[in-house]
Amino acid sequence: MGKTPGKKSATSRKVIERLRSQKLVTGHGDDMRFKSPTDGKWYDINEADMAHITDAVKWWNRKGRYYGAKSKTVREFMLNEENYILEHYKYNRSQGAKLPDRYKSPVDLIKSLIKPEKL
């Protein structure tokens, strides 16, 4: 699927501005803080991860794998600022590790439309 955008990326800047308008980010530069959606506490921006609102693995297994790993649709999902929030790294990484889902292989749509006995 590609990497999650970093905190200094164009996508991240849009996420920060969206969250700032919702009063979930305050300050600027070294004094920037964000509010964790998990515990409601404020943290230094350096402790933030870009966290998917819809788990990337769930989206991939349900939809993305039908387009291919580096397809335009998958990249659009990964770069769309509306798909992200800021979350404290300990919560984001812990929640991701607890998911039972694992990435499934991309689906070859041509082969999936042909009956197995014809392959």
Coordinates of N, CA and C in Angstrom, one line a residue:
M1 N 0.8 -1.2 0.0 CA 0.0 0.0 0.0 C 0.9 1.3 0.0
G2 N 2.0 1.2 0.5 CA 2.9 2.3 0.6 C 3.0 2.8 2.0
K3 N 3.8 3.7 2.2 CA 4.0 4.3 3.6 C 2.9 5.2 4.0
T4 N 2.7 5.3 5.3 CA 1.8 6.3 5.9 C 2.6 7.6 5.8
P5 N 1.9 8.7 5.3 CA 2.6 10.0 5.3 C 3.2 10.4 6.6
G6 N 4.4 11.0 6.6 CA 5.1 11.4 7.8 C 4.4 12.7 8.3
K7 N 4.8 13.1 9.5 CA 4.2 14.2 10.2 C 4.6 15.6 9.5
K8 N 5.6 15.6 8.6 CA 5.9 16.8 8.0 C 5.5 16.8 6.5
S9 N 4.7 15.9 6.1 CA 4.2 15.8 4.7 C 3.1 16.7 4.5
A10 N 2.7 16.9 3.2 CA 1.6 17.8 2.9 C 0.3 17.2 3.5
T11 N 0.2 15.9 3.4 CA -1.0 15.3 4.0 C -1.1 15.6 5.5
S12 N 0.0 15.4 6.2 CA 0.0 15.7 7.6 C -0.4 17.1 8.0
R13 N 0.2 18.1 7.2 CA -0.1 19.5 7.4 C -1.7 19.7 7.3
K14 N -2.3 19.1 6.3 CA -3.7 19.2 6.2 C -4.5 18.6 7.3
V15 N -4.0 17.4 7.8 CA -4.6 16.8 9.0 C -4.5 17.7 10.2
I16 N -3.3 18.3 10.4 CA -3.1 19.2 11.5 C -4.0 20.4 11.4
E17 N -4.2 21.0 10.3 CA -5.1 22.1 10.1 C -6.5 21.7 10.4
R18 N -7.0 20.6 9.9 CA -8.3 20.1 10.1 C -8.6 19.9 11.6
L19 N -7.6 19.3 12.3 CA -7.7 19.0 13.7 C -7.6 20.3 14.5
R20 N -6.8 21.3 14.0 CA -6.7 22.6 14.7 C -8.1 23.3 14.6
S21 N -8.8 23.2 13.5 CA -10.1 23.8 13.4 C -11.1 23.2 14.3
Q22 N -10.9 21.9 14.7 CA -11.7 21.2 15.6 C -11.2 21.3 17.1
K23 N -10.2 22.2 17.2 CA -9.6 22.5 18.6 C -9.0 21.2 19.2
L24 N -8.4 20.3 18.3 CA -7.8 19.1 18.8 C -6.2 19.2 18.6
V25 N -5.8 20.4 18.0 CA -4.4 20.7 17.9 C -4.3 22.2 18.4
T26 N -3.2 22.4 19.1 CA -3.0 23.8 19.6 C -1.5 24.1 19.5
G27 N -1.2 25.4 19.4 CA 0.2 25.8 19.4 C 0.8 25.6 18.0
H28 N 2.1 26.0 17.9 CA 2.9 25.9 16.6 C 4.3 25.5 16.9
G29 N 4.9 24.9 15.9 CA 6.3 24.6 16.0 C 6.6 23.6 17.2
D30 N 7.6 24.0 18.0 CA 8.0 23.2 19.2 C 6.9 23.2 20.3
D31 N 6.0 24.1 20.2 CA 4.9 24.2 21.2 C 3.6 23.5 20.8
M32 N 3.6 22.8 19.7 CA 2.4 22.2 19.2 C 2.0 21.0 20.0
R33 N 0.7 20.9 20.3 CA 0.2 19.7 21.1 C -1.0 19.2 20.4
F34 N -1.4 18.0 20.6 CA -2.6 17.4 20.1 C -3.3 16.6 21.2
K35 N -4.6 16.5 21.0 CA -5.4 15.8 22.0 C -5.7 14.3 21.5
S36 N -5.3 13.4 22.3 CA -5.5 12.0 21.9 C -7.0 11.6 22.0
P37 N -7.5 11.0 20.9 CA -8.9 10.6 20.9 C -9.1 9.4 21.8
T38 N -8.1 8.7 22.2 CA -8.2 7.5 23.1 C -8.4 7.9 24.6
D39 N -7.5 8.8 25.1 CA -7.5 9.1 26.5 C -7.9 10.6 26.8
G40 N -8.0 11.4 25.7 CA -8.5 12.8 25.9 C -7.4 13.7 26.5
K41 N -6.2 13.2 26.6 CA -5.1 14.0 27.2 C -4.3 14.7 26.0
W42 N -3.7 15.8 26.4 CA -2.9 16.5 25.4 C -1.4 16.0 25.4
Y43 N -0.8 15.9 24.2 CA 0.6 15.4 24.1 C 1.3 16.3 23.1
D44 N 2.6 16.3 23.3 CA 3.5 17.0 22.4 C 3.4 16.4 21.0
I45 N 3.4 17.2 20.0 CA 3.2 16.7 18.6 C 4.3 15.6 18.2
N46 N 5.5 15.7 18.9 CA 6.5 14.7 18.6 C 6.1 13.3 19.0
E47 N 5.0 13.2 19.8 CA 4.6 11.9 20.3 C 3.4 11.3 19.5
A48 N 3.1 12.0 18.4 CA 2.0 11.7 17.5 C 2.4 10.8 16.4
D49 N 1.4 9.9 16.1 CA 1.5 9.1 14.9 C 0.3 9.5 14.0
M50 N 0.5 9.4 12.7 CA -0.6 9.6 11.8 C -1.3 8.3 11.8
A51 N -2.5 8.3 12.4 CA -3.3 7.1 12.6 C -4.5 7.1 11.6
H52 N -4.7 5.9 11.0 CA -5.9 5.8 10.1 C -7.2 5.8 10.9
I53 N -8.2 6.5 10.4 CA -9.5 6.4 10.9 C -10.1 5.1 10.7
T54 N -10.0 4.6 9.4 CA -10.4 3.3 9.0 C -9.1 2.5 9.0
D55 N -8.9 1.4 9.7 CA -7.7 0.7 9.7 C -7.3 0.3 8.3
A56 N -6.0 0.6 7.9 CA -5.5 0.3 6.6 C -5.7 -1.1 6.2
V57 N -5.4 -2.0 7.1 CA -5.5 -3.5 6.8 C -6.9 -3.8 6.4
K58 N -7.9 -3.3 7.2 CA -9.3 -3.6 6.9 C -9.7 -3.0 5.5
W59 N -9.3 -1.8 5.2 CA -9.7 -1.2 4.0 C -9.0 -2.0 2.8
W60 N -7.7 -2.3 3.0 CA -7.0 -3.1 2.0 C -7.8 -4.4 1.7
N61 N -8.1 -5.2 2.7 CA -8.7 -6.5 2.5 C -10.1 -6.4 1.9
R62 N -10.8 -5.3 2.3 CA -12.2 -5.1 1.8 C -12.2 -4.5 0.3
K63 N -11.3 -3.6 0.0 CA -11.3 -2.9 -1.2 C -10.0 -2.8 -2.0
G64 N -9.0 -2.3 -1.3 CA -7.7 -2.0 -1.9 C -7.1 -3.1 -2.7
R65 N -7.1 -4.3 -2.2 CA -6.4 -5.4 -2.8 C -6.9 -5.7 -4.2
Y66 N -8.1 -5.2 -4.5 CA -8.7 -5.4 -5.9 C -8.2 -4.5 -6.9
Y67 N -7.5 -3.4 -6.4 CA -6.9 -2.5 -7.3 C -5.4 -2.7 -7.5
G68 N -4.7 -3.3 -6.5 CA -3.3 -3.5 -6.6 C -2.5 -2.6 -5.7
A69 N -1.4 -3.1 -5.2 CA -0.6 -2.4 -4.1 C -0.3 -1.0 -4.4
K70 N 0.1 -0.6 -5.6 CA 0.5 0.7 -5.8 C -0.4 1.4 -6.8
S71 N -1.6 1.0 -6.9 CA -2.5 1.6 -7.8 C -2.9 3.0 -7.4
K72 N -3.5 3.7 -8.3 CA -3.9 5.1 -8.1 C -4.9 5.1 -6.9
T73 N -5.9 4.2 -6.9 CA -6.9 4.2 -5.8 C -6.3 4.0 -4.5
V74 N -5.3 3.1 -4.4 CA -4.7 2.8 -3.1 C -3.8 4.0 -2.6
R75 N -3.1 4.6 -3.6 CA -2.3 5.8 -3.2 C -3.2 6.9 -2.8
E76 N -4.3 7.1 -3.4 CA -5.3 8.1 -3.0 C -5.8 7.9 -1.6
F77 N -6.1 6.7 -1.3 CA -6.5 6.3 0.1 C -5.4 6.7 1.1
M78 N -4.1 6.3 0.8 CA -3.0 6.6 1.7 C -2.7 8.1 1.8
L79 N -3.0 8.9 0.8 CA -2.6 10.3 0.8 C -3.8 11.2 1.2
N80 N -5.0 10.6 1.4 CA -6.2 11.4 1.7 C -6.2 11.8 3.1
E81 N -6.1 13.1 3.4 CA -6.0 13.6 4.8 C -7.3 13.3 5.6
E82 N -8.4 13.1 4.9 CA -9.6 12.7 5.6 C -9.6 11.3 6.2
N83 N -8.6 10.5 5.9 CA -8.5 9.2 6.4 C -7.6 9.1 7.7
Y84 N -7.1 10.3 8.1 CA -6.2 10.3 9.3 C -6.6 11.2 10.4
I85 N -6.1 10.8 11.6 CA -6.2 11.6 12.8 C -4.8 11.5 13.4
L86 N -4.5 12.3 14.4 CA -3.3 12.2 15.2 C -3.6 11.4 16.4
E87 N -2.8 10.4 16.7 CA -2.9 9.6 17.9 C -1.6 9.4 18.6
H88 N -1.6 9.3 19.9 CA -0.3 9.0 20.6 C 0.2 7.7 20.1
Y89 N 1.5 7.7 19.8 CA 2.1 6.5 19.2 C 1.9 5.2 20.0
K90 N 1.8 5.3 21.4 CA 1.6 4.1 22.2 C 0.2 3.5 21.9
Y91 N -0.8 4.3 21.7 CA -2.1 3.8 21.5 C -2.2 3.3 20.0
N92 N -1.7 4.1 19.1 CA -1.8 3.8 17.7 C -1.2 2.4 17.4
R93 N 0.0 2.3 17.9 CA 0.8 1.0 17.6 C 0.2 -0.2 18.4
S94 N -0.3 0.1 19.5 CA -0.9 -1.0 20.3 C -2.2 -1.5 19.7
Q95 N -3.0 -0.5 19.3 CA -4.3 -0.9 18.7 C -4.0 -1.6 17.4
G96 N -3.1 -1.2 16.6 CA -2.8 -1.9 15.3 C -2.3 -3.3 15.6
A97 N -1.5 -3.5 16.6 CA -0.9 -4.8 16.9 C -2.0 -5.8 17.4
K98 N -3.1 -5.2 18.0 CA -4.2 -6.1 18.5 C -5.2 -6.5 17.5
L99 N -5.1 -5.9 16.3 CA -6.0 -6.3 15.2 C -5.8 -7.8 14.8
P100 N -6.8 -8.6 14.6 CA -6.6 -9.9 14.2 C -6.4 -10.0 12.7
D101 N -6.7 -8.9 12.0 CA -6.6 -8.9 10.5 C -5.1 -8.9 10.1
R102 N -4.9 -9.5 9.0 CA -3.6 -9.5 8.3 C -3.8 -9.2 6.8
Y103 N -2.9 -8.5 6.2 CA -3.0 -8.1 4.8 C -3.1 -9.4 3.9
K104 N -4.2 -9.4 3.1 CA -4.3 -10.4 2.1 C -3.6 -10.0 0.9
S105 N -3.3 -11.0 0.0 CA -2.6 -10.8 -1.2 C -3.5 -10.0 -2.2
P106 N -2.9 -9.2 -3.1 CA -3.7 -8.6 -4.1 C -4.5 -9.6 -4.9
V107 N -5.6 -9.2 -5.4 CA -6.4 -10.1 -6.2 C -6.2 -9.8 -7.7
D108 N -5.9 -10.8 -8.5 CA -5.8 -10.7 -9.9 C -7.2 -10.8 -10.4
L109 N -7.9 -9.7 -10.8 CA -9.3 -9.7 -11.2 C -9.6 -10.6 -12.4
I110 N -8.6 -10.6 -13.3 CA -8.8 -11.4 -14.5 C -8.9 -12.9 -14.1
K111 N -8.0 -13.4 -13.3 CA -8.0 -14.8 -12.9 C -9.2 -15.1 -12.0
S112 N -9.6 -14.1 -11.2 CA -10.7 -14.4 -10.3 C -12.0 -14.5 -11.1
L113 N -12.1 -14.0 -12.3 CA -13.3 -14.1 -13.1 C -13.4 -15.4 -13.9
I114 N -12.2 -16.0 -14.0 CA -12.2 -17.3 -14.8 C -12.4 -18.4 -13.9
K115 N -13.2 -19.4 -14.2 CA -13.4 -20.6 -13.4 C -12.1 -21.3 -13.3
P116 N -11.8 -21.8 -12.1 CA -10.5 -22.6 -11.9 C -10.2 -23.7 -12.9
E117 N -11.3 -24.4 -13.3 CA -11.0 -25.5 -14.3 C -10.6 -25.0 -15.6
K118 N -10.7 -23.7 -15.9 CA -10.3 -23.1 -17.2 C -8.8 -22.6 -17.2
L119 N -8.2 -22.6 -16.0 CA -6.9 -22.1 -15.8 C -5.9 -23.2 -16.1

